[in-house]
RNA sequence: UGGCCGAUGGUGUAAUGGUAACACAGGGGCCUUUGGAGCCCUUAUUCAUGGUUCGAAUCCAUGUCGGCCAGCCA
């Protein structure tokens, strides 16, 4: 009976935030749990956001609560509808099949009640569920609360806790002081309530240009916490907003909008990253100033994800895109959610990764091997095996006739017997990987060599009789003899050879473009010691080859993932234009013990 | 030279005053028609110094090192 709960608990180990949530529930501080994921729509989501998504939706899922998806869109000059759309797609993909039921949305166009009588409480509850009616829903938008936020600002002015300041941006900065030196009161700090109300109304009416005036909280210019030195609440921006159009020319700042957005949506636990820790006193101050009737949300901070061999900031990722270092936000080399998705990384692998790395307040750097292990772990269990040769070397099996077709049974997935098997055809001419033949090989090289033996997987053992070269001395083909009795079920089936390699028939295989992706950066810490991250971009992060694939791969279904045996995990590029030949992308190579062995020398 | 927050094997985390453990990475072995997967073994850890305590990774003090904060960004 308690089985599902126990399973969930096992899948999502406790962390300090879940401990707090449990304790809050146990102490009756909340009767239900409501989190939120609040990205600003100014870029694509990356794997660091994935950690936050898994945390927020994971908590909602584990405690039977809801997690609102909210656009934190209070800065019209940086945001765009393109990002609103991509964020929704990425979140839905990541939580799909796992936490869909906890996704808090709202009916399209729904907004909190219009400001009315004094004491009006603004509340916009979430709608959840996965039924067909979901088409009538959309994410929450902080910009939907501009009326309410404006109303709260007036309440603050009325109780003498906020004032309109005429200082220029430069003077505001100067009077703020520095971390080790207190600030100075603004000369406009002690205006009367009536005066402030009037100036604020005129700000809203559009009487002043950008930057001319601000609304500031009246807290303490001497505070050691800079965010308590009369922080700005509203600024003037005569700019079109992607969601509210031209209705406003004043926009709230993050600190003012965020805590109140949380309150309006009934959020209980507002989970964010460490850099907001110093803002928490302001978060609590604003909520505490207003006479809010419902339970207040509380902010908790955890360490953002840092991952080796990549950068993790929207600004830097943006730069890679706009400078053409990658093909777009969804380039398979990008650490974006859309990049991972296009590369073929399953959402479950990303989630698994997120739970493995844990949640703490320590900012360290996670080894990319942990991510790669999560991906391989998932794909090893689920991907169908296929034979493909990336860099073909032709072999003539001289004891086979030109019309001989030897059908061999190939297992689809040794990890999953129910995946069944298929037939691959051995013919007189086959391709093997160039790397799988070597003249004068080093010790412990198990593959084909002159006068050596190797097994063609699922087929038979072959012996290399002759090496054919072109005028330049380059090996162009091999002449081999096939021991057909070494096939499965044959008299020599039990014959042992050191190596088994993959292959395809030269006449019954198809050519295809395959893109081999590698890490985007050559350094584990691209920005170590202040280095420019673009100076350590990996010049070989993408290599394109024309491979030969076994015939069954001629028309693959989009979305199907494969392991090309001994090579790695691949899938058809979901962006292949319809009608054009399938391009395969490498999600991740297999672990390569031989490469590690040779690297030691 | 201000404030806030941190510090446990190489990396990330657990142990919530009572035997320091897990995963990844590394090393060795077994097995193998994937040098994959799997299985077994193994190396390696509490920042420092004091204090409290029968007992400290855990509590306290001081120090050291690291992260964050001076956008009309979020």
PDB file of N, CA and C in Angstrom, chain A residues 171-264:
ATOM      1  N   UNK A 171      24.316  58.522  -9.955  1.00  0.00           N
ATOM      2  CA  UNK A 171      24.274  58.975  -8.565  1.00  0.00           C
ATOM      3  C   UNK A 171      23.720  57.884  -7.649  1.00  0.00           C
ATOM      4  N   UNK A 172      22.761  57.127  -8.164  1.00  0.00           N
ATOM      5  CA  UNK A 172      22.205  56.035  -7.366  1.00  0.00           C
ATOM      6  C   UNK A 172      23.317  55.065  -6.992  1.00  0.00           C
ATOM      7  N   UNK A 173      24.138  54.772  -8.001  1.00  0.00           N
ATOM      8  CA  UNK A 173      25.235  53.826  -7.784  1.00  0.00           C
ATOM      9  C   UNK A 173      26.250  54.394  -6.794  1.00  0.00           C
ATOM     10  N   UNK A 174      26.545  55.698  -6.963  1.00  0.00           N
ATOM     11  CA  UNK A 174      27.546  56.336  -6.107  1.00  0.00           C
ATOM     12  C   UNK A 174      27.105  56.357  -4.643  1.00  0.00           C
ATOM     13  N   UNK A 175      25.839  56.692  -4.427  1.00  0.00           N
ATOM     14  CA  UNK A 175      25.356  56.798  -3.048  1.00  0.00           C
ATOM     15  C   UNK A 175      25.110  55.441  -2.397  1.00  0.00           C
ATOM     16  N   UNK A 176      25.157  54.390  -3.209  1.00  0.00           N
ATOM     17  CA  UNK A 176      24.916  53.056  -2.632  1.00  0.00           C
ATOM     18  C   UNK A 176      26.095  52.604  -1.778  1.00  0.00           C
ATOM     19  N   UNK A 177      27.261  53.246  -1.998  1.00  0.00           N
ATOM     20  CA  UNK A 177      28.433  52.844  -1.234  1.00  0.00           C
ATOM     21  C   UNK A 177      29.037  51.592  -1.819  1.00  0.00           C
ATOM     22  N   UNK A 178      29.805  50.871  -1.016  1.00  0.00           N
ATOM     23  CA  UNK A 178      30.418  49.638  -1.496  1.00  0.00           C
ATOM     24  C   UNK A 178      30.296  48.604  -0.389  1.00  0.00           C
ATOM     25  N   UNK A 179      30.699  47.379  -0.672  1.00  0.00           N
ATOM     26  CA  UNK A 179      30.516  46.342   0.358  1.00  0.00           C
ATOM     27  C   UNK A 179      31.104  46.734   1.715  1.00  0.00           C
ATOM     28  N   UNK A 180      32.234  47.417   1.711  1.00  0.00           N
ATOM     29  CA  UNK A 180      32.862  47.739   2.995  1.00  0.00           C
ATOM     30  C   UNK A 180      32.648  49.194   3.413  1.00  0.00           C
ATOM     31  N   UNK A 181      31.758  49.911   2.696  1.00  0.00           N
ATOM     32  CA  UNK A 181      31.491  51.301   3.060  1.00  0.00           C
ATOM     33  C   UNK A 181      29.989  51.547   2.946  1.00  0.00           C
ATOM     34  N   UNK A 182      29.357  52.072   3.988  1.00  0.00           N
ATOM     35  CA  UNK A 182      27.909  52.250   3.975  1.00  0.00           C
ATOM     36  C   UNK A 182      27.481  53.262   2.917  1.00  0.00           C
ATOM     37  N   UNK A 183      26.210  53.171   2.552  1.00  0.00           N
ATOM     38  CA  UNK A 183      25.678  54.099   1.566  1.00  0.00           C
ATOM     39  C   UNK A 183      25.205  55.391   2.218  1.00  0.00           C
ATOM     40  N   UNK A 184      24.720  56.292   1.365  1.00  0.00           N
ATOM     41  CA  UNK A 184      24.236  57.588   1.833  1.00  0.00           C
ATOM     42  C   UNK A 184      22.775  57.742   1.434  1.00  0.00           C
ATOM     43  N   UNK A 185      21.980  58.332   2.328  1.00  0.00           N
ATOM     44  CA  UNK A 185      20.561  58.514   2.018  1.00  0.00           C
ATOM     45  C   UNK A 185      20.377  59.378   0.771  1.00  0.00           C
ATOM     46  N   UNK A 186      19.403  59.000  -0.014  1.00  0.00           N
ATOM     47  CA  UNK A 186      19.035  59.816  -1.171  1.00  0.00           C
ATOM     48  C   UNK A 186      18.378  61.093  -0.670  1.00  0.00           C
ATOM     49  N   UNK A 187      18.630  62.240  -1.335  1.00  0.00           N
ATOM     50  CA  UNK A 187      17.971  63.495  -0.924  1.00  0.00           C
ATOM     51  C   UNK A 187      16.448  63.422  -1.086  1.00  0.00           C
ATOM     52  N   UNK A 188      15.975  62.424  -1.812  1.00  0.00           N
ATOM     53  CA  UNK A 188      14.525  62.318  -2.049  1.00  0.00           C
ATOM     54  C   UNK A 188      13.856  61.323  -1.115  1.00  0.00           C
ATOM     55  N   UNK A 189      14.617  60.851  -0.144  1.00  0.00           N
ATOM     56  CA  UNK A 189      14.166  59.760   0.704  1.00  0.00           C
ATOM     57  C   UNK A 189      12.969  60.128   1.577  1.00  0.00           C
ATOM     58  N   UNK A 190      12.861  61.429   1.923  1.00  0.00           N
ATOM     59  CA  UNK A 190      11.819  61.774   2.888  1.00  0.00           C
ATOM     60  C   UNK A 190      10.668  62.568   2.301  1.00  0.00           C
ATOM     61  N   UNK A 191      10.385  62.313   1.049  1.00  0.00           N
ATOM     62  CA  UNK A 191       9.208  62.945   0.463  1.00  0.00           C
ATOM     63  C   UNK A 191       7.956  62.449   1.179  1.00  0.00           C
ATOM     64  N   UNK A 192       6.895  63.269   1.113  1.00  0.00           N
ATOM     65  CA  UNK A 192       5.645  62.870   1.777  1.00  0.00           C
ATOM     66  C   UNK A 192       4.966  61.767   0.978  1.00  0.00           C
ATOM     67  N   UNK A 193       4.056  61.067   1.636  1.00  0.00           N
ATOM     68  CA  UNK A 193       3.297  60.008   0.979  1.00  0.00           C
ATOM     69  C   UNK A 193       2.557  60.565  -0.236  1.00  0.00           C
ATOM     70  N   UNK A 194       1.922  61.731  -0.046  1.00  0.00           N
ATOM     71  CA  UNK A 194       1.141  62.319  -1.130  1.00  0.00           C
ATOM     72  C   UNK A 194       2.023  62.628  -2.332  1.00  0.00           C
ATOM     73  N   UNK A 195       3.190  63.166  -2.024  1.00  0.00           N
ATOM     74  CA  UNK A 195       4.138  63.497  -3.076  1.00  0.00           C
ATOM     75  C   UNK A 195       4.576  62.229  -3.826  1.00  0.00           C
ATOM     76  N   UNK A 196       4.923  61.200  -3.069  1.00  0.00           N
ATOM     77  CA  UNK A 196       5.360  59.950  -3.682  1.00  0.00           C
ATOM     78  C   UNK A 196       4.269  59.341  -4.558  1.00  0.00           C
ATOM     79  N   UNK A 197       3.046  59.364  -4.033  1.00  0.00           N
ATOM     80  CA  UNK A 197       1.913  58.835  -4.789  1.00  0.00           C
ATOM     81  C   UNK A 197       1.777  59.563  -6.125  1.00  0.00           C
ATOM     82  N   UNK A 198       1.940  60.879  -6.052  1.00  0.00           N
ATOM     83  CA  UNK A 198       1.802  61.702  -7.252  1.00  0.00           C
ATOM     84  C   UNK A 198       2.911  61.411  -8.260  1.00  0.00           C
ATOM     85  N   UNK A 199       4.156  61.390  -7.780  1.00  0.00           N
ATOM     86  CA  UNK A 199       5.280  61.122  -8.684  1.00  0.00           C
ATOM     87  C   UNK A 199       5.159  59.732  -9.309  1.00  0.00           C
ATOM     88  N   UNK A 200       4.744  58.776  -8.489  1.00  0.00           N
ATOM     89  CA  UNK A 200       4.655  57.395  -8.991  1.00  0.00           C
ATOM     90  C   UNK A 200       3.568  57.313 -10.072  1.00  0.00           C
ATOM     91  N   UNK A 201       2.455  58.017  -9.839  1.00  0.00           N
ATOM     92  CA  UNK A 201       1.378  58.032 -10.836  1.00  0.00           C
ATOM     93  C   UNK A 201       1.871  58.644 -12.138  1.00  0.00           C
ATOM     94  N   UNK A 202       2.686  59.679 -12.013  1.00  0.00           N
ATOM     95  CA  UNK A 202       3.190  60.340 -13.222  1.00  0.00           C
ATOM     96  C   UNK A 202       4.254  59.476 -13.925  1.00  0.00           C
ATOM     97  N   UNK A 203       4.995  58.713 -13.136  1.00  0.00           N
ATOM     98  CA  UNK A 203       5.930  57.749 -13.752  1.00  0.00           C
ATOM     99  C   UNK A 203       5.140  56.766 -14.611  1.00  0.00           C
ATOM    100  N   UNK A 204       4.080  56.275 -14.030  1.00  0.00           N
ATOM    101  CA  UNK A 204       3.266  55.288 -14.726  1.00  0.00           C
ATOM    102  C   UNK A 204       2.591  55.901 -15.958  1.00  0.00           C
ATOM    103  N   UNK A 205       2.250  57.157 -15.850  1.00  0.00           N
ATOM    104  CA  UNK A 205       1.562  57.832 -16.953  1.00  0.00           C
ATOM    105  C   UNK A 205       2.510  58.143 -18.114  1.00  0.00           C
ATOM    106  N   UNK A 206       3.785  57.909 -17.902  1.00  0.00           N
ATOM    107  CA  UNK A 206       4.720  58.098 -19.007  1.00  0.00           C
ATOM    108  C   UNK A 206       5.248  59.503 -19.153  1.00  0.00           C
ATOM    109  N   UNK A 207       5.230  60.278 -18.065  1.00  0.00           N
ATOM    110  CA  UNK A 207       5.693  61.662 -18.159  1.00  0.00           C
ATOM    111  C   UNK A 207       7.209  61.802 -18.208  1.00  0.00           C
ATOM    112  N   UNK A 208       7.931  60.725 -17.829  1.00  0.00           N
ATOM    113  CA  UNK A 208       9.386  60.864 -17.725  1.00  0.00           C
ATOM    114  C   UNK A 208      10.105  59.863 -18.621  1.00  0.00           C
ATOM    115  N   UNK A 209      11.298  60.242 -19.059  1.00  0.00           N
ATOM    116  CA  UNK A 209      12.066  59.315 -19.908  1.00  0.00           C
ATOM    117  C   UNK A 209      12.698  58.194 -19.081  1.00  0.00           C
ATOM    118  N   UNK A 210      13.178  57.180 -19.789  1.00  0.00           N
ATOM    119  CA  UNK A 210      13.858  56.050 -19.135  1.00  0.00           C
ATOM    120  C   UNK A 210      14.951  56.552 -18.205  1.00  0.00           C
ATOM    121  N   UNK A 211      15.009  55.987 -17.022  1.00  0.00           N
ATOM    122  CA  UNK A 211      16.111  56.298 -16.110  1.00  0.00           C
ATOM    123  C   UNK A 211      15.932  57.572 -15.302  1.00  0.00           C
ATOM    124  N   UNK A 212      14.860  58.355 -15.570  1.00  0.00           N
ATOM    125  CA  UNK A 212      14.711  59.637 -14.888  1.00  0.00           C
ATOM    126  C   UNK A 212      14.357  59.473 -13.415  1.00  0.00           C
ATOM    127  N   UNK A 213      13.533  58.501 -13.110  1.00  0.00           N
ATOM    128  CA  UNK A 213      13.104  58.305 -11.724  1.00  0.00           C
ATOM    129  C   UNK A 213      12.948  56.819 -11.447  1.00  0.00           C
ATOM    130  N   UNK A 214      12.985  56.456 -10.176  1.00  0.00           N
ATOM    131  CA  UNK A 214      12.743  55.072  -9.776  1.00  0.00           C
ATOM    132  C   UNK A 214      11.884  55.063  -8.526  1.00  0.00           C
ATOM    133  N   UNK A 215      11.264  53.918  -8.284  1.00  0.00           N
ATOM    134  CA  UNK A 215      10.611  53.714  -6.994  1.00  0.00           C
ATOM    135  C   UNK A 215      11.541  52.843  -6.173  1.00  0.00           C
ATOM    136  N   UNK A 216      11.820  53.296  -4.949  1.00  0.00           N
ATOM    137  CA  UNK A 216      12.752  52.533  -4.105  1.00  0.00           C
ATOM    138  C   UNK A 216      12.127  52.180  -2.768  1.00  0.00           C
ATOM    139  N   UNK A 217      12.531  51.051  -2.239  1.00  0.00           N
ATOM    140  CA  UNK A 217      12.102  50.668  -0.900  1.00  0.00           C
ATOM    141  C   UNK A 217      12.892  51.492   0.101  1.00  0.00           C
ATOM    142  N   UNK A 218      12.249  51.889   1.186  1.00  0.00           N
ATOM    143  CA  UNK A 218      12.946  52.659   2.224  1.00  0.00           C
ATOM    144  C   UNK A 218      13.348  51.691   3.333  1.00  0.00           C
ATOM    145  N   UNK A 219      14.599  51.249   3.277  1.00  0.00           N
ATOM    146  CA  UNK A 219      15.027  50.262   4.284  1.00  0.00           C
ATOM    147  C   UNK A 219      16.193  50.827   5.099  1.00  0.00           C
ATOM    148  N   UNK A 220      17.429  50.664   4.611  1.00  0.00           N
ATOM    149  CA  UNK A 220      18.549  51.104   5.440  1.00  0.00           C
ATOM    150  C   UNK A 220      19.804  51.255   4.591  1.00  0.00           C
ATOM    151  N   UNK A 221      20.178  52.509   4.296  1.00  0.00           N
ATOM    152  CA  UNK A 221      21.357  52.749   3.466  1.00  0.00           C
ATOM    153  C   UNK A 221      22.649  52.358   4.176  1.00  0.00           C
ATOM    154  N   UNK A 222      22.566  52.078   5.465  1.00  0.00           N
ATOM    155  CA  UNK A 222      23.778  51.707   6.206  1.00  0.00           C
ATOM    156  C   UNK A 222      23.921  50.202   6.355  1.00  0.00           C
ATOM    157  N   UNK A 223      22.981  49.454   5.811  1.00  0.00           N
ATOM    158  CA  UNK A 223      23.023  47.999   5.990  1.00  0.00           C
ATOM    159  C   UNK A 223      24.275  47.380   5.374  1.00  0.00           C
ATOM    160  N   UNK A 224      24.883  46.420   6.036  1.00  0.00           N
ATOM    161  CA  UNK A 224      26.022  45.712   5.435  1.00  0.00           C
ATOM    162  C   UNK A 224      25.588  44.895   4.211  1.00  0.00           C
ATOM    163  N   UNK A 225      24.296  44.608   4.129  1.00  0.00           N
ATOM    164  CA  UNK A 225      23.769  43.901   2.954  1.00  0.00           C
ATOM    165  C   UNK A 225      23.326  44.935   1.918  1.00  0.00           C
ATOM    166  N   UNK A 226      24.032  44.949   0.806  1.00  0.00           N
ATOM    167  CA  UNK A 226      23.771  45.961  -0.211  1.00  0.00           C
ATOM    168  C   UNK A 226      22.339  45.932  -0.715  1.00  0.00           C
ATOM    169  N   UNK A 227      21.736  44.774  -0.696  1.00  0.00           N
ATOM    170  CA  UNK A 227      20.381  44.643  -1.216  1.00  0.00           C
ATOM    171  C   UNK A 227      19.332  45.232  -0.277  1.00  0.00           C
ATOM    172  N   UNK A 228      19.763  45.682   0.892  1.00  0.00           N
ATOM    173  CA  UNK A 228      18.850  46.342   1.813  1.00  0.00           C
ATOM    174  C   UNK A 228      19.047  47.861   1.798  1.00  0.00           C
ATOM    175  N   UNK A 229      19.986  48.341   0.953  1.00  0.00           N
ATOM    176  CA  UNK A 229      20.234  49.789   0.871  1.00  0.00           C
ATOM    177  C   UNK A 229      19.246  50.410  -0.109  1.00  0.00           C
ATOM    178  N   UNK A 230      18.020  50.560   0.341  1.00  0.00           N
ATOM    179  CA  UNK A 230      16.948  51.161  -0.457  1.00  0.00           C
ATOM    180  C   UNK A 230      16.925  50.625  -1.903  1.00  0.00           C
ATOM    181  N   UNK A 231      16.717  49.336  -2.069  1.00  0.00           N
ATOM    182  CA  UNK A 231      16.759  48.739  -3.405  1.00  0.00           C
ATOM    183  C   UNK A 231      15.659  49.288  -4.308  1.00  0.00           C
ATOM    184  N   UNK A 232      15.951  49.293  -5.599  1.00  0.00           N
ATOM    185  CA  UNK A 232      14.974  49.760  -6.576  1.00  0.00           C
ATOM    186  C   UNK A 232      13.852  48.738  -6.724  1.00  0.00           C
ATOM    187  N   UNK A 233      12.638  49.266  -6.838  1.00  0.00           N
ATOM    188  CA  UNK A 233      11.469  48.405  -7.001  1.00  0.00           C
ATOM    189  C   UNK A 233      10.915  48.504  -8.426  1.00  0.00           C
ATOM    190  N   UNK A 234      10.939  49.735  -8.945  1.00  0.00           N
ATOM    191  CA  UNK A 234      10.422  49.984 -10.300  1.00  0.00           C
ATOM    192  C   UNK A 234      11.365  50.889 -11.066  1.00  0.00           C
ATOM    193  N   UNK A 235      11.484  50.641 -12.368  1.00  0.00           N
ATOM    194  CA  UNK A 235      12.241  51.544 -13.213  1.00  0.00           C
ATOM    195  C   UNK A 235      11.379  51.896 -14.426  1.00  0.00           C
ATOM    196  N   UNK A 236      11.733  52.983 -15.084  1.00  0.00           N
ATOM    197  CA  UNK A 236      10.984  53.423 -16.264  1.00  0.00           C
ATOM    198  C   UNK A 236      11.616  52.804 -17.510  1.00  0.00           C
ATOM    199  N   UNK A 237      10.792  52.146 -18.304  1.00  0.00           N
ATOM    200  CA  UNK A 237      11.264  51.545 -19.565  1.00  0.00           C
ATOM    201  C   UNK A 237      10.159  51.728 -20.604  1.00  0.00           C
ATOM    202  N   UNK A 238      10.386  52.647 -21.509  1.00  0.00           N
ATOM    203  CA  UNK A 238       9.404  52.814 -22.575  1.00  0.00           C
ATOM    204  C   UNK A 238       9.696  51.752 -23.618  1.00  0.00           C
ATOM    205  N   UNK A 239       9.230  50.548 -23.346  1.00  0.00           N
ATOM    206  CA  UNK A 239       9.546  49.435 -24.247  1.00  0.00           C
ATOM    207  C   UNK A 239       8.350  48.505 -24.375  1.00  0.00           C
ATOM    208  N   UNK A 240       8.230  47.937 -25.539  1.00  0.00           N
ATOM    209  CA  UNK A 240       7.187  46.958 -25.829  1.00  0.00           C
ATOM    210  C   UNK A 240       7.537  45.656 -25.101  1.00  0.00           C
ATOM    211  N   UNK A 241       6.513  45.072 -24.444  1.00  0.00           N
ATOM    212  CA  UNK A 241       6.746  43.813 -23.723  1.00  0.00           C
ATOM    213  C   UNK A 241       6.099  42.674 -24.505  1.00  0.00           C
ATOM    214  N   UNK A 242       6.801  41.542 -24.580  1.00  0.00           N
ATOM    215  CA  UNK A 242       6.311  40.433 -25.404  1.00  0.00           C
ATOM    216  C   UNK A 242       4.963  39.893 -24.943  1.00  0.00           C
ATOM    217  N   UNK A 243       4.608  40.146 -23.686  1.00  0.00           N
ATOM    218  CA  UNK A 243       3.349  39.586 -23.179  1.00  0.00           C
ATOM    219  C   UNK A 243       2.307  40.659 -22.861  1.00  0.00           C
ATOM    220  N   UNK A 244       2.757  41.861 -22.480  1.00  0.00           N
ATOM    221  CA  UNK A 244       1.797  42.906 -22.107  1.00  0.00           C
ATOM    222  C   UNK A 244       1.753  44.045 -23.120  1.00  0.00           C
ATOM    223  N   UNK A 245       2.515  43.909 -24.188  1.00  0.00           N
ATOM    224  CA  UNK A 245       2.472  44.934 -25.233  1.00  0.00           C
ATOM    225  C   UNK A 245       2.965  46.280 -24.728  1.00  0.00           C
ATOM    226  N   UNK A 246       2.184  47.325 -25.025  1.00  0.00           N
ATOM    227  CA  UNK A 246       2.637  48.669 -24.649  1.00  0.00           C
ATOM    228  C   UNK A 246       1.819  49.226 -23.484  1.00  0.00           C
ATOM    229  N   UNK A 247       1.208  48.334 -22.701  1.00  0.00           N
ATOM    230  CA  UNK A 247       0.371  48.801 -21.596  1.00  0.00           C
ATOM    231  C   UNK A 247       1.169  49.502 -20.501  1.00  0.00           C
ATOM    232  N   UNK A 248       2.449  49.117 -20.368  1.00  0.00           N
ATOM    233  CA  UNK A 248       3.234  49.665 -19.264  1.00  0.00           C
ATOM    234  C   UNK A 248       4.499  50.364 -19.737  1.00  0.00           C
ATOM    235  N   UNK A 249       4.884  51.391 -18.986  1.00  0.00           N
ATOM    236  CA  UNK A 249       6.190  52.003 -19.249  1.00  0.00           C
ATOM    237  C   UNK A 249       7.037  51.987 -17.985  1.00  0.00           C
ATOM    238  N   UNK A 250       6.453  51.412 -16.919  1.00  0.00           N
ATOM    239  CA  UNK A 250       7.274  51.163 -15.727  1.00  0.00           C
ATOM    240  C   UNK A 250       7.240  49.658 -15.483  1.00  0.00           C
ATOM    241  N   UNK A 251       8.375  49.103 -15.099  1.00  0.00           N
ATOM    242  CA  UNK A 251       8.465  47.653 -14.896  1.00  0.00           C
ATOM    243  C   UNK A 251       9.097  47.347 -13.547  1.00  0.00           C
ATOM    244  N   UNK A 252       8.534  46.377 -12.833  1.00  0.00           N
ATOM    245  CA  UNK A 252       9.090  46.022 -11.524  1.00  0.00           C
ATOM    246  C   UNK A 252      10.419  45.294 -11.689  1.00  0.00           C
ATOM    247  N   UNK A 253      11.279  45.389 -10.711  1.00  0.00           N
ATOM    248  CA  UNK A 253      12.528  44.647 -10.737  1.00  0.00           C
ATOM    249  C   UNK A 253      12.334  43.288 -10.076  1.00  0.00           C
ATOM    250  N   UNK A 254      13.312  42.421 -10.320  1.00  0.00           N
ATOM    251  CA  UNK A 254      13.243  41.044  -9.842  1.00  0.00           C
ATOM    252  C   UNK A 254      12.832  40.925  -8.380  1.00  0.00           C
ATOM    253  N   UNK A 255      13.523  41.648  -7.510  1.00  0.00           N
ATOM    254  CA  UNK A 255      13.300  41.448  -6.078  1.00  0.00           C
ATOM    255  C   UNK A 255      11.866  41.757  -5.663  1.00  0.00           C
ATOM    256  N   UNK A 256      11.302  42.772  -6.302  1.00  0.00           N
ATOM    257  CA  UNK A 256       9.930  43.135  -5.969  1.00  0.00           C
ATOM    258  C   UNK A 256       8.936  42.151  -6.584  1.00  0.00           C
ATOM    259  N   UNK A 257       9.176  41.796  -7.824  1.00  0.00           N
ATOM    260  CA  UNK A 257       8.223  40.947  -8.543  1.00  0.00           C
ATOM    261  C   UNK A 257       8.245  39.495  -8.071  1.00  0.00           C
ATOM    262  N   UNK A 258       9.428  39.008  -7.732  1.00  0.00           N
ATOM    263  CA  UNK A 258       9.526  37.568  -7.528  1.00  0.00           C
ATOM    264  C   UNK A 258       8.807  37.076  -6.277  1.00  0.00           C
ATOM    265  N   UNK A 259       9.071  37.719  -5.163  1.00  0.00           N
ATOM    266  CA  UNK A 259       8.452  37.267  -3.917  1.00  0.00           C
ATOM    267  C   UNK A 259       6.930  37.395  -3.990  1.00  0.00           C
ATOM    268  N   UNK A 260       6.464  38.470  -4.633  1.00  0.00           N
ATOM    269  CA  UNK A 260       5.019  38.677  -4.716  1.00  0.00           C
ATOM    270  C   UNK A 260       4.372  37.737  -5.734  1.00  0.00           C
ATOM    271  N   UNK A 261       5.105  37.410  -6.803  1.00  0.00           N
ATOM    272  CA  UNK A 261       4.595  36.410  -7.750  1.00  0.00           C
ATOM    273  C   UNK A 261       4.435  35.073  -7.027  1.00  0.00           C
ATOM    274  N   UNK A 262       5.436  34.737  -6.220  1.00  0.00           N
ATOM    275  CA  UNK A 262       5.354  33.502  -5.436  1.00  0.00           C
ATOM    276  C   UNK A 262       4.113  33.534  -4.547  1.00  0.00           C
ATOM    277  N   UNK A 263       3.900  34.665  -3.893  1.00  0.00           N
ATOM    278  CA  UNK A 263       2.752  34.791  -2.996  1.00  0.00           C
ATOM    279  C   UNK A 263       1.442  34.641  -3.756  1.00  0.00           C
ATOM    280  N   UNK A 264       1.335  35.364  -4.875  1.00  0.00           N
ATOM    281  CA  UNK A 264       0.093  35.349  -5.667  1.00  0.00           C
ATOM    282  C   UNK A 264      -0.250  33.926  -6.114  1.00  0.00           C
TER     283      UNK A 264
END
